[in-house]
Amino acid sequence: MGSRLEGKTILVTGAAGALGSAVARSCAAEGAALVLADLNVEAVQALADEIGAAGATASAERLDVTDGDEFDALVAASAQRYGTLNGLVNTAGIVSPNARIHHLSTQDFERTVSVNLTGTFHAIRAVARALRKRSPVSIVNIASVSGLTAWSYAAPYCASKAGVIHLTRVAALEYAKEGIRVNAVCPGTFPTALHETLPAEAMQAIEAKHPLGLGSPDNLTGAVVYLASDESSWVTGHSLVVDGGYSLP
Ligand SMILES: NC(=O)c1ccc[n+]([C@@H]2O[C@H](COP(=O)([O-])OP(=O)(O)OC[C@H]3O[C@@H](n4cnc5c(N)ncnc54)[C@H](O)[C@@H]3O)[C@@H](O)[C@H]2O)c1
């Protein structure tokens, strides 16, 4: 157990997922109290029970990040329950159908953007509405190297993640003077449920592009804890690439 997040309350979206649950465990191990939010409420309740049994504080909440009113209500209620919120880590995300642009429907595009980009917008807006000038908050958005490099067959995903990176910069600028830092993490590939539909050859091709090999959620939690903690108090608007060397060439 460490103390890098001692005294902080952090909301994690997508907390039932591979990365979200790893982030939650790491933040709890560093002393944070957690609000764990996801569409999958049974899974976040199980995680909250596990974290609670280990001696930390965690509550589970159902949240659809595409619903701005729900997001506002959860941030306000969490801040009231815990006195304030000091961090928000946005890991909720989906991949788009694996197809070239001319095969994609408008709904395919909008669904991906609504979770990955509009969901991040709702998160930042909810924090700004409830906590601006009230207490320092660090927002960490999980983007992707696909927001920095172009991938065929993944236009909605790449566009949504590029949007997250730039939204992070704009929000950082808008709220720097009001106590809210906003940063992003751009992971390379770590195999999870997101890759279930990809053929084995596609995964092998992706792996070959990572000089350090494919990652795991545990390769990313250090970056998230750093950005959520006071160690990064002079860092805002940054997108921290954690990708096993994927973006080097
Ligand atoms: N896995 C990778 O290789 C990789 C690489 C780069 C970036 N990312 C990003 O990391 C994040 C986490 O990915 P993961 O691999 O852990 O995925 P995951 O599928 O394991 O977890 C995603 C979680 O988001 C939740 N979610 C989906 N839609 C939601 C909504 N509307 N409201 C609330 N919760 C919702 C899901 O229920 C799930 O628990 C995503 O943003 C993803 O784009 C993943």
PDB file of C-alpha atoms and ligand atoms in Angstrom:
ATOM      1  CA  MET A   1       0.000   0.000   0.000  1.00  0.00           C
ATOM      2  CA  GLY A   2       1.243   3.461  -0.892  1.00  0.00           C
ATOM      3  CA  SER A   3      -0.008   6.948  -0.111  1.00  0.00           C
ATOM      4  CA  ARG A   4       0.310   8.865  -3.386  1.00  0.00           C
ATOM      5  CA  LEU A   5      -3.462   9.426  -3.515  1.00  0.00           C
ATOM      6  CA  GLU A   6      -4.106   9.559   0.232  1.00  0.00           C
ATOM      7  CA  GLY A   7      -7.147  11.675   1.097  1.00  0.00           C
ATOM      8  CA  LYS A   8      -8.402  11.876  -2.493  1.00  0.00           C
ATOM      9  CA  THR A   9     -11.736  10.676  -3.846  1.00  0.00           C
ATOM     10  CA  ILE A  10     -11.607   9.528  -7.459  1.00  0.00           C
ATOM     11  CA  LEU A  11     -14.433   8.586  -9.815  1.00  0.00           C
ATOM     12  CA  VAL A  12     -13.542   5.949 -12.424  1.00  0.00           C
ATOM     13  CA  THR A  13     -15.845   5.387 -15.414  1.00  0.00           C
ATOM     14  CA  GLY A  14     -15.747   2.080 -17.261  1.00  0.00           C
ATOM     15  CA  ALA A  15     -14.577   0.644 -13.941  1.00  0.00           C
ATOM     16  CA  ALA A  16     -15.910  -2.825 -14.777  1.00  0.00           C
ATOM     17  CA  GLY A  17     -13.539  -3.057 -17.740  1.00  0.00           C
ATOM     18  CA  ALA A  18     -10.016  -4.426 -17.943  1.00  0.00           C
ATOM     19  CA  LEU A  19      -8.268  -1.076 -17.639  1.00  0.00           C
ATOM     20  CA  GLY A  20     -10.890   0.579 -15.424  1.00  0.00           C
ATOM     21  CA  SER A  21     -10.714  -2.178 -12.803  1.00  0.00           C
ATOM     22  CA  ALA A  22      -6.891  -2.131 -12.827  1.00  0.00           C
ATOM     23  CA  VAL A  23      -6.944   1.659 -12.409  1.00  0.00           C
ATOM     24  CA  ALA A  24      -9.414   1.336  -9.533  1.00  0.00           C
ATOM     25  CA  ARG A  25      -7.262  -1.251  -7.713  1.00  0.00           C
ATOM     26  CA  SER A  26      -4.113   0.858  -8.183  1.00  0.00           C
ATOM     27  CA  CYS A  27      -5.779   4.069  -6.977  1.00  0.00           C
ATOM     28  CA  ALA A  28      -7.176   2.224  -3.932  1.00  0.00           C
ATOM     29  CA  ALA A  29      -3.719   0.797  -3.200  1.00  0.00           C
ATOM     30  CA  GLU A  30      -2.392   4.377  -3.201  1.00  0.00           C
ATOM     31  CA  GLY A  31      -4.959   5.480  -0.626  1.00  0.00           C
ATOM     32  CA  ALA A  32      -7.825   6.905  -2.711  1.00  0.00           C
ATOM     33  CA  ALA A  33     -11.520   6.430  -1.975  1.00  0.00           C
ATOM     34  CA  LEU A  34     -13.302   5.396  -5.153  1.00  0.00           C
ATOM     35  CA  VAL A  35     -16.590   5.866  -6.938  1.00  0.00           C
ATOM     36  CA  LEU A  36     -16.770   3.049  -9.489  1.00  0.00           C
ATOM     37  CA  ALA A  37     -19.143   3.705 -12.385  1.00  0.00           C
ATOM     38  CA  ASP A  38     -20.123   1.557 -15.345  1.00  0.00           C
ATOM     39  CA  LEU A  39     -23.108   0.317 -17.341  1.00  0.00           C
ATOM     40  CA  ASN A  40     -22.368  -3.082 -15.793  1.00  0.00           C
ATOM     41  CA  VAL A  41     -23.446  -2.394 -12.215  1.00  0.00           C
ATOM     42  CA  GLU A  42     -23.067  -6.002 -10.984  1.00  0.00           C
ATOM     43  CA  ALA A  43     -19.415  -6.025 -12.027  1.00  0.00           C
ATOM     44  CA  VAL A  44     -18.602  -2.681 -10.382  1.00  0.00           C
ATOM     45  CA  GLN A  45     -20.414  -3.771  -7.213  1.00  0.00           C
ATOM     46  CA  ALA A  46     -18.224  -6.903  -7.098  1.00  0.00           C
ATOM     47  CA  LEU A  47     -15.136  -4.726  -7.570  1.00  0.00           C
ATOM     48  CA  ALA A  48     -16.266  -2.297  -4.865  1.00  0.00           C
ATOM     49  CA  ASP A  49     -16.781  -5.265  -2.498  1.00  0.00           C
ATOM     50  CA  GLU A  50     -13.295  -6.589  -3.316  1.00  0.00           C
ATOM     51  CA  ILE A  51     -11.675  -3.182  -2.749  1.00  0.00           C
ATOM     52  CA  GLY A  52     -13.683  -2.685   0.446  1.00  0.00           C
ATOM     53  CA  ALA A  53     -12.615  -6.093   1.757  1.00  0.00           C
ATOM     54  CA  ALA A  54      -8.993  -5.040   1.216  1.00  0.00           C
ATOM     55  CA  GLY A  55      -9.558  -2.074   3.539  1.00  0.00           C
ATOM     56  CA  ALA A  56     -10.174   0.787   1.104  1.00  0.00           C
ATOM     57  CA  THR A  57     -13.376   2.742   0.431  1.00  0.00           C
ATOM     58  CA  ALA A  58     -15.325   2.159  -2.778  1.00  0.00           C
ATOM     59  CA  SER A  59     -18.912   2.571  -3.922  1.00  0.00           C
ATOM     60  CA  ALA A  60     -20.519   1.244  -7.111  1.00  0.00           C
ATOM     61  CA  GLU A  61     -22.787   3.272  -9.382  1.00  0.00           C
ATOM     62  CA  ARG A  62     -24.588   2.646 -12.654  1.00  0.00           C
ATOM     63  CA  LEU A  63     -23.626   5.296 -15.214  1.00  0.00           C
ATOM     64  CA  ASP A  64     -24.173   5.635 -18.942  1.00  0.00           C
ATOM     65  CA  VAL A  65     -21.556   8.182 -20.006  1.00  0.00           C
ATOM     66  CA  THR A  66     -23.632   9.114 -23.063  1.00  0.00           C
ATOM     67  CA  ASP A  67     -26.238  10.638 -20.734  1.00  0.00           C
ATOM     68  CA  GLY A  68     -25.052  14.092 -19.661  1.00  0.00           C
ATOM     69  CA  ASP A  69     -27.735  14.544 -17.002  1.00  0.00           C
ATOM     70  CA  GLU A  70     -26.805  11.215 -15.371  1.00  0.00           C
ATOM     71  CA  PHE A  71     -23.160  12.282 -15.359  1.00  0.00           C
ATOM     72  CA  ASP A  72     -23.961  15.664 -13.775  1.00  0.00           C
ATOM     73  CA  ALA A  73     -26.062  13.951 -11.091  1.00  0.00           C
ATOM     74  CA  LEU A  74     -23.380  11.367 -10.255  1.00  0.00           C
ATOM     75  CA  VAL A  75     -20.570  13.921  -9.941  1.00  0.00           C
ATOM     76  CA  ALA A  76     -22.706  16.213  -7.780  1.00  0.00           C
ATOM     77  CA  ALA A  77     -23.907  13.332  -5.561  1.00  0.00           C
ATOM     78  CA  SER A  78     -20.383  11.919  -5.181  1.00  0.00           C
ATOM     79  CA  ALA A  79     -18.957  15.317  -4.256  1.00  0.00           C
ATOM     80  CA  GLN A  80     -21.680  15.726  -1.651  1.00  0.00           C
ATOM     81  CA  ARG A  81     -21.222  12.232  -0.213  1.00  0.00           C
ATOM     82  CA  TYR A  82     -17.419  12.407   0.042  1.00  0.00           C
ATOM     83  CA  GLY A  83     -17.070  16.162   0.647  1.00  0.00           C
ATOM     84  CA  THR A  84     -15.545  16.688  -2.800  1.00  0.00           C
ATOM     85  CA  LEU A  85     -14.103  14.843  -5.794  1.00  0.00           C
ATOM     86  CA  ASN A  86     -10.372  15.159  -6.466  1.00  0.00           C
ATOM     87  CA  GLY A  87     -10.118  13.053  -9.593  1.00  0.00           C
ATOM     88  CA  LEU A  88     -12.031  11.558 -12.481  1.00  0.00           C
ATOM     89  CA  VAL A  89     -10.551   8.857 -14.712  1.00  0.00           C
ATOM     90  CA  ASN A  90     -12.497   8.258 -17.928  1.00  0.00           C
ATOM     91  CA  THR A  91     -11.850   4.717 -19.105  1.00  0.00           C
ATOM     92  CA  ALA A  92     -15.340   3.947 -20.508  1.00  0.00           C
ATOM     93  CA  GLY A  93     -14.935   3.258 -24.200  1.00  0.00           C
ATOM     94  CA  ILE A  94     -15.998   1.081 -27.106  1.00  0.00           C
ATOM     95  CA  VAL A  95     -14.444   0.138 -30.425  1.00  0.00           C
ATOM     96  CA  SER A  96     -16.137   0.766 -33.750  1.00  0.00           C
ATOM     97  CA  PRO A  97     -17.124  -1.918 -36.256  1.00  0.00           C
ATOM     98  CA  ASN A  98     -14.044  -3.074 -38.159  1.00  0.00           C
ATOM     99  CA  ALA A  99     -14.785  -1.704 -41.646  1.00  0.00           C
ATOM    100  CA  ARG A 100     -13.748   0.883 -44.216  1.00  0.00           C
ATOM    101  CA  ILE A 101     -15.635   4.162 -44.189  1.00  0.00           C
ATOM    102  CA  HIS A 102     -17.948   3.389 -47.139  1.00  0.00           C
ATOM    103  CA  HIS A 103     -19.303   0.317 -45.299  1.00  0.00           C
ATOM    104  CA  LEU A 104     -20.075   2.191 -42.070  1.00  0.00           C
ATOM    105  CA  SER A 105     -23.533   3.485 -41.174  1.00  0.00           C
ATOM    106  CA  THR A 106     -24.084   6.881 -39.606  1.00  0.00           C
ATOM    107  CA  GLN A 107     -25.176   5.003 -36.462  1.00  0.00           C
ATOM    108  CA  ASP A 108     -21.853   3.095 -36.372  1.00  0.00           C
ATOM    109  CA  PHE A 109     -19.992   6.396 -36.381  1.00  0.00           C
ATOM    110  CA  GLU A 110     -22.254   8.204 -33.944  1.00  0.00           C
ATOM    111  CA  ARG A 111     -22.385   5.358 -31.413  1.00  0.00           C
ATOM    112  CA  THR A 112     -18.591   5.275 -31.097  1.00  0.00           C
ATOM    113  CA  VAL A 113     -18.307   9.050 -30.882  1.00  0.00           C
ATOM    114  CA  SER A 114     -21.128   9.242 -28.324  1.00  0.00           C
ATOM    115  CA  VAL A 115     -19.385   6.902 -25.856  1.00  0.00           C
ATOM    116  CA  ASN A 116     -15.736   7.819 -26.429  1.00  0.00           C
ATOM    117  CA  LEU A 117     -15.884  11.543 -27.175  1.00  0.00           C
ATOM    118  CA  THR A 118     -19.267  12.853 -26.013  1.00  0.00           C
ATOM    119  CA  GLY A 119     -18.910  10.735 -22.855  1.00  0.00           C
ATOM    120  CA  THR A 120     -15.593  12.482 -22.137  1.00  0.00           C
ATOM    121  CA  PHE A 121     -17.213  15.856 -22.822  1.00  0.00           C
ATOM    122  CA  HIS A 122     -19.962  14.988 -20.312  1.00  0.00           C
ATOM    123  CA  ALA A 123     -17.323  14.065 -17.722  1.00  0.00           C
ATOM    124  CA  ILE A 124     -15.401  17.318 -18.069  1.00  0.00           C
ATOM    125  CA  ARG A 125     -18.593  19.367 -18.109  1.00  0.00           C
ATOM    126  CA  ALA A 126     -19.960  17.653 -14.992  1.00  0.00           C
ATOM    127  CA  VAL A 127     -16.741  18.342 -13.077  1.00  0.00           C
ATOM    128  CA  ALA A 128     -16.595  21.943 -14.284  1.00  0.00           C
ATOM    129  CA  ARG A 129     -20.222  22.536 -13.318  1.00  0.00           C
ATOM    130  CA  ALA A 130     -19.935  21.020  -9.841  1.00  0.00           C
ATOM    131  CA  LEU A 131     -16.355  21.716  -8.774  1.00  0.00           C
ATOM    132  CA  ARG A 132     -14.945  24.722 -10.634  1.00  0.00           C
ATOM    133  CA  LYS A 133     -13.128  26.938  -8.089  1.00  0.00           C
ATOM    134  CA  ARG A 134     -14.219  24.594  -5.269  1.00  0.00           C
ATOM    135  CA  SER A 135     -11.307  22.178  -5.024  1.00  0.00           C
ATOM    136  CA  PRO A 136      -8.401  21.002  -7.212  1.00  0.00           C
ATOM    137  CA  VAL A 137      -9.461  18.191  -9.545  1.00  0.00           C
ATOM    138  CA  SER A 138      -7.378  16.089 -11.901  1.00  0.00           C
ATOM    139  CA  ILE A 139      -9.231  14.620 -14.893  1.00  0.00           C
ATOM    140  CA  VAL A 140      -7.482  11.779 -16.748  1.00  0.00           C
ATOM    141  CA  ASN A 141      -8.974  10.788 -20.101  1.00  0.00           C
ATOM    142  CA  ILE A 142      -8.028   7.456 -21.633  1.00  0.00           C
ATOM    143  CA  ALA A 143      -7.469   8.188 -25.313  1.00  0.00           C
ATOM    144  CA  SER A 144      -5.375   5.891 -27.561  1.00  0.00           C
ATOM    145  CA  VAL A 145      -2.400   5.960 -29.909  1.00  0.00           C
ATOM    146  CA  SER A 146      -5.113   5.587 -32.567  1.00  0.00           C
ATOM    147  CA  GLY A 147      -5.892   9.249 -31.874  1.00  0.00           C
ATOM    148  CA  LEU A 148      -2.337  10.134 -32.931  1.00  0.00           C
ATOM    149  CA  THR A 149      -1.784   7.663 -35.791  1.00  0.00           C
ATOM    150  CA  ALA A 150      -4.215   6.653 -38.549  1.00  0.00           C
ATOM    151  CA  TRP A 151      -5.603   3.106 -38.658  1.00  0.00           C
ATOM    152  CA  SER A 152      -7.523   1.664 -41.605  1.00  0.00           C
ATOM    153  CA  TYR A 153     -10.894   0.028 -40.779  1.00  0.00           C
ATOM    154  CA  ALA A 154     -11.282   2.082 -37.580  1.00  0.00           C
ATOM    155  CA  ALA A 155     -12.356   5.590 -38.600  1.00  0.00           C
ATOM    156  CA  PRO A 156     -14.947   6.183 -35.840  1.00  0.00           C
ATOM    157  CA  TYR A 157     -12.585   4.926 -33.138  1.00  0.00           C
ATOM    158  CA  CYS A 158      -9.564   6.910 -34.404  1.00  0.00           C
ATOM    159  CA  ALA A 159     -11.624  10.079 -34.894  1.00  0.00           C
ATOM    160  CA  SER A 160     -13.207   9.791 -31.451  1.00  0.00           C
ATOM    161  CA  LYS A 161      -9.828   9.309 -29.746  1.00  0.00           C
ATOM    162  CA  ALA A 162      -8.235  12.211 -31.679  1.00  0.00           C
ATOM    163  CA  GLY A 163     -11.184  14.243 -30.444  1.00  0.00           C
ATOM    164  CA  VAL A 164     -10.510  13.177 -26.851  1.00  0.00           C
ATOM    165  CA  ILE A 165      -6.877  14.332 -27.155  1.00  0.00           C
ATOM    166  CA  HIS A 166      -7.840  17.774 -28.446  1.00  0.00           C
ATOM    167  CA  LEU A 167     -10.799  18.153 -26.078  1.00  0.00           C
ATOM    168  CA  THR A 168      -8.297  17.463 -23.280  1.00  0.00           C
ATOM    169  CA  ARG A 169      -6.152  20.388 -24.453  1.00  0.00           C
ATOM    170  CA  VAL A 170      -9.072  22.804 -24.768  1.00  0.00           C
ATOM    171  CA  ALA A 171     -10.493  21.856 -21.368  1.00  0.00           C
ATOM    172  CA  ALA A 172      -7.045  22.162 -19.759  1.00  0.00           C
ATOM    173  CA  LEU A 173      -6.774  25.701 -21.094  1.00  0.00           C
ATOM    174  CA  GLU A 174     -10.302  26.698 -20.095  1.00  0.00           C
ATOM    175  CA  TYR A 175     -10.073  25.463 -16.507  1.00  0.00           C
ATOM    176  CA  ALA A 176      -6.399  25.893 -15.547  1.00  0.00           C
ATOM    177  CA  LYS A 177      -7.169  29.016 -13.541  1.00  0.00           C
ATOM    178  CA  GLU A 178     -10.104  27.328 -11.799  1.00  0.00           C
ATOM    179  CA  GLY A 179      -8.302  24.382 -10.243  1.00  0.00           C
ATOM    180  CA  ILE A 180      -9.047  21.689 -12.825  1.00  0.00           C
ATOM    181  CA  ARG A 181      -6.195  19.892 -14.599  1.00  0.00           C
ATOM    182  CA  VAL A 182      -7.052  17.782 -17.634  1.00  0.00           C
ATOM    183  CA  ASN A 183      -4.657  15.232 -19.149  1.00  0.00           C
ATOM    184  CA  ALA A 184      -4.897  12.140 -21.331  1.00  0.00           C
ATOM    185  CA  VAL A 185      -3.143   8.790 -21.555  1.00  0.00           C
ATOM    186  CA  CYS A 186      -2.649   7.269 -25.012  1.00  0.00           C
ATOM    187  CA  PRO A 187      -2.200   3.512 -24.633  1.00  0.00           C
ATOM    188  CA  GLY A 188      -0.884   1.154 -27.255  1.00  0.00           C
ATOM    189  CA  THR A 189      -2.632  -2.203 -27.506  1.00  0.00           C
ATOM    190  CA  PHE A 190      -3.296  -4.365 -24.447  1.00  0.00           C
ATOM    191  CA  PRO A 191      -5.515  -7.346 -25.390  1.00  0.00           C
ATOM    192  CA  THR A 192      -8.958  -7.160 -23.716  1.00  0.00           C
ATOM    193  CA  ALA A 193     -12.629  -7.710 -24.551  1.00  0.00           C
ATOM    194  CA  LEU A 194     -12.267  -4.855 -27.053  1.00  0.00           C
ATOM    195  CA  HIS A 195     -10.278  -7.194 -29.326  1.00  0.00           C
ATOM    196  CA  GLU A 196     -12.569 -10.231 -29.143  1.00  0.00           C
ATOM    197  CA  THR A 197     -13.820  -9.796 -32.700  1.00  0.00           C
ATOM    198  CA  LEU A 198     -10.356  -9.432 -34.272  1.00  0.00           C
ATOM    199  CA  PRO A 199      -8.899 -12.460 -36.090  1.00  0.00           C
ATOM    200  CA  ALA A 200      -5.658 -13.956 -34.679  1.00  0.00           C
ATOM    201  CA  GLU A 201      -3.646 -12.730 -37.708  1.00  0.00           C
ATOM    202  CA  ALA A 202      -4.786  -9.159 -37.044  1.00  0.00           C
ATOM    203  CA  MET A 203      -3.631  -9.405 -33.415  1.00  0.00           C
ATOM    204  CA  GLN A 204      -0.263 -10.826 -34.546  1.00  0.00           C
ATOM    205  CA  ALA A 205       0.159  -7.894 -36.950  1.00  0.00           C
ATOM    206  CA  ILE A 206      -0.657  -5.440 -34.139  1.00  0.00           C
ATOM    207  CA  GLU A 207       1.792  -7.173 -31.785  1.00  0.00           C
ATOM    208  CA  ALA A 208       4.582  -6.956 -34.365  1.00  0.00           C
ATOM    209  CA  LYS A 209       4.245  -3.165 -34.321  1.00  0.00           C
ATOM    210  CA  HIS A 210       4.950  -2.919 -30.558  1.00  0.00           C
ATOM    211  CA  PRO A 211       8.749  -3.082 -29.970  1.00  0.00           C
ATOM    212  CA  LEU A 212       8.152  -3.959 -26.286  1.00  0.00           C
ATOM    213  CA  GLY A 213       5.348  -6.408 -27.177  1.00  0.00           C
ATOM    214  CA  LEU A 214       1.658  -6.055 -26.361  1.00  0.00           C
ATOM    215  CA  GLY A 215       0.824  -4.421 -23.038  1.00  0.00           C
ATOM    216  CA  SER A 216      -1.421  -5.197 -20.106  1.00  0.00           C
ATOM    217  CA  PRO A 217      -3.607  -2.897 -17.988  1.00  0.00           C
ATOM    218  CA  ASP A 218      -0.889  -2.973 -15.302  1.00  0.00           C
ATOM    219  CA  ASN A 219       1.480  -1.237 -17.755  1.00  0.00           C
ATOM    220  CA  LEU A 220      -0.867   1.770 -17.739  1.00  0.00           C
ATOM    221  CA  THR A 221      -1.877   2.283 -14.134  1.00  0.00           C
ATOM    222  CA  GLY A 222       1.391   4.032 -13.176  1.00  0.00           C
ATOM    223  CA  ALA A 223       0.716   6.772 -15.742  1.00  0.00           C
ATOM    224  CA  VAL A 224      -2.843   7.219 -14.489  1.00  0.00           C
ATOM    225  CA  VAL A 225      -1.812   7.358 -10.810  1.00  0.00           C
ATOM    226  CA  TYR A 226       0.893   9.916 -11.667  1.00  0.00           C
ATOM    227  CA  LEU A 227      -1.567  12.173 -13.522  1.00  0.00           C
ATOM    228  CA  ALA A 228      -4.222  11.811 -10.792  1.00  0.00           C
ATOM    229  CA  SER A 229      -1.726  12.631  -8.033  1.00  0.00           C
ATOM    230  CA  ASP A 230      -0.141  15.900  -6.902  1.00  0.00           C
ATOM    231  CA  GLU A 231       3.156  14.686  -8.427  1.00  0.00           C
ATOM    232  CA  SER A 232       1.823  16.062 -11.727  1.00  0.00           C
ATOM    233  CA  SER A 233       0.519  19.332 -10.268  1.00  0.00           C
ATOM    234  CA  TRP A 234       2.230  21.411 -13.023  1.00  0.00           C
ATOM    235  CA  VAL A 235       1.125  19.131 -15.888  1.00  0.00           C
ATOM    236  CA  THR A 236      -2.050  19.904 -17.821  1.00  0.00           C
ATOM    237  CA  GLY A 237      -3.282  19.445 -21.385  1.00  0.00           C
ATOM    238  CA  HIS A 238      -0.734  16.671 -21.905  1.00  0.00           C
ATOM    239  CA  SER A 239      -1.303  13.371 -23.696  1.00  0.00           C
ATOM    240  CA  LEU A 240       1.053  10.804 -22.210  1.00  0.00           C
ATOM    241  CA  VAL A 241       1.866   8.024 -24.674  1.00  0.00           C
ATOM    242  CA  VAL A 242       2.263   4.601 -23.002  1.00  0.00           C
ATOM    243  CA  ASP A 243       2.537   2.245 -25.947  1.00  0.00           C
ATOM    244  CA  GLY A 244       5.514  -0.129 -25.764  1.00  0.00           C
ATOM    245  CA  GLY A 245       7.186   1.909 -28.520  1.00  0.00           C
ATOM    246  CA  TYR A 246       4.315   1.542 -31.027  1.00  0.00           C
ATOM    247  CA  SER A 247       4.483   5.159 -32.192  1.00  0.00           C
ATOM    248  CA  LEU A 248       8.305   5.327 -32.524  1.00  0.00           C
ATOM    249  CA  PRO A 249       8.745   4.583 -36.263  1.00  0.00           C
TER     250      PRO A 249
HETATM  251  N1  LIG B   1      -7.518  -2.414 -24.909  1.00  0.00           N
HETATM  252  C1  LIG B   1      -6.697  -1.666 -25.654  1.00  0.00           C
HETATM  253  O1  LIG B   1      -5.809  -2.146 -26.370  1.00  0.00           O
HETATM  254  C2  LIG B   1      -6.835  -0.169 -25.633  1.00  0.00           C
HETATM  255  C3  LIG B   1      -5.872   0.593 -26.299  1.00  0.00           C
HETATM  256  C4  LIG B   1      -5.977   1.979 -26.273  1.00  0.00           C
HETATM  257  C5  LIG B   1      -7.006   2.562 -25.598  1.00  0.00           C
HETATM  258  N2  LIG B   1      -7.939   1.799 -24.969  1.00  0.00           N
HETATM  259  C6  LIG B   1      -9.021   2.471 -24.277  1.00  0.00           C
HETATM  260  O2  LIG B   1      -8.989   2.100 -22.913  1.00  0.00           O
HETATM  261  C7  LIG B   1     -10.312   2.174 -22.373  1.00  0.00           C
HETATM  262  C8  LIG B   1     -10.632   0.880 -21.634  1.00  0.00           C
HETATM  263  O3  LIG B   1     -10.536  -0.191 -22.547  1.00  0.00           O
HETATM  264  P1  LIG B   1     -10.580  -1.723 -22.075  1.00  0.00           P
HETATM  265  O4  LIG B   1      -9.704  -2.448 -23.017  1.00  0.00           O
HETATM  266  O5  LIG B   1     -10.374  -1.818 -20.619  1.00  0.00           O
HETATM  267  O6  LIG B   1     -12.076  -2.059 -22.475  1.00  0.00           O
HETATM  268  P2  LIG B   1     -13.194  -2.932 -21.715  1.00  0.00           P
HETATM  269  O7  LIG B   1     -14.189  -3.299 -22.770  1.00  0.00           O
HETATM  270  O8  LIG B   1     -12.588  -4.001 -20.904  1.00  0.00           O
HETATM  271  O9  LIG B   1     -13.846  -1.851 -20.734  1.00  0.00           O
HETATM  272  C9  LIG B   1     -14.658  -0.806 -21.185  1.00  0.00           C
HETATM  273  C10 LIG B   1     -15.701  -0.556 -20.099  1.00  0.00           C
HETATM  274  O10 LIG B   1     -16.485   0.575 -20.508  1.00  0.00           O
HETATM  275  C11 LIG B   1     -17.832   0.304 -20.158  1.00  0.00           C
HETATM  276  N3  LIG B   1     -18.732   1.102 -20.994  1.00  0.00           N
HETATM  277  C12 LIG B   1     -18.968   0.984 -22.320  1.00  0.00           C
HETATM  278  N4  LIG B   1     -19.900   1.872 -22.709  1.00  0.00           N
HETATM  279  C13 LIG B   1     -20.240   2.581 -21.592  1.00  0.00           C
HETATM  280  C14 LIG B   1     -21.150   3.640 -21.347  1.00  0.00           C
HETATM  281  N5  LIG B   1     -21.914   4.134 -22.327  1.00  0.00           N
HETATM  282  N6  LIG B   1     -21.241   4.138 -20.094  1.00  0.00           N
HETATM  283  C15 LIG B   1     -20.494   3.620 -19.077  1.00  0.00           C
HETATM  284  N7  LIG B   1     -19.621   2.597 -19.252  1.00  0.00           N
HETATM  285  C16 LIG B   1     -19.506   2.086 -20.499  1.00  0.00           C
HETATM  286  C17 LIG B   1     -18.006  -1.183 -20.413  1.00  0.00           C
HETATM  287  O11 LIG B   1     -19.132  -1.698 -19.702  1.00  0.00           O
HETATM  288  C18 LIG B   1     -16.665  -1.735 -19.911  1.00  0.00           C
HETATM  289  O12 LIG B   1     -16.741  -2.091 -18.550  1.00  0.00           O
HETATM  290  C19 LIG B   1     -11.239   2.493 -23.551  1.00  0.00           C
HETATM  291  O13 LIG B   1     -11.488   3.870 -23.598  1.00  0.00           O
HETATM  292  C20 LIG B   1     -10.409   2.085 -24.744  1.00  0.00           C
HETATM  293  O14 LIG B   1     -10.771   2.772 -25.922  1.00  0.00           O
HETATM  294  C21 LIG B   1      -7.875   0.445 -24.957  1.00  0.00           C
END
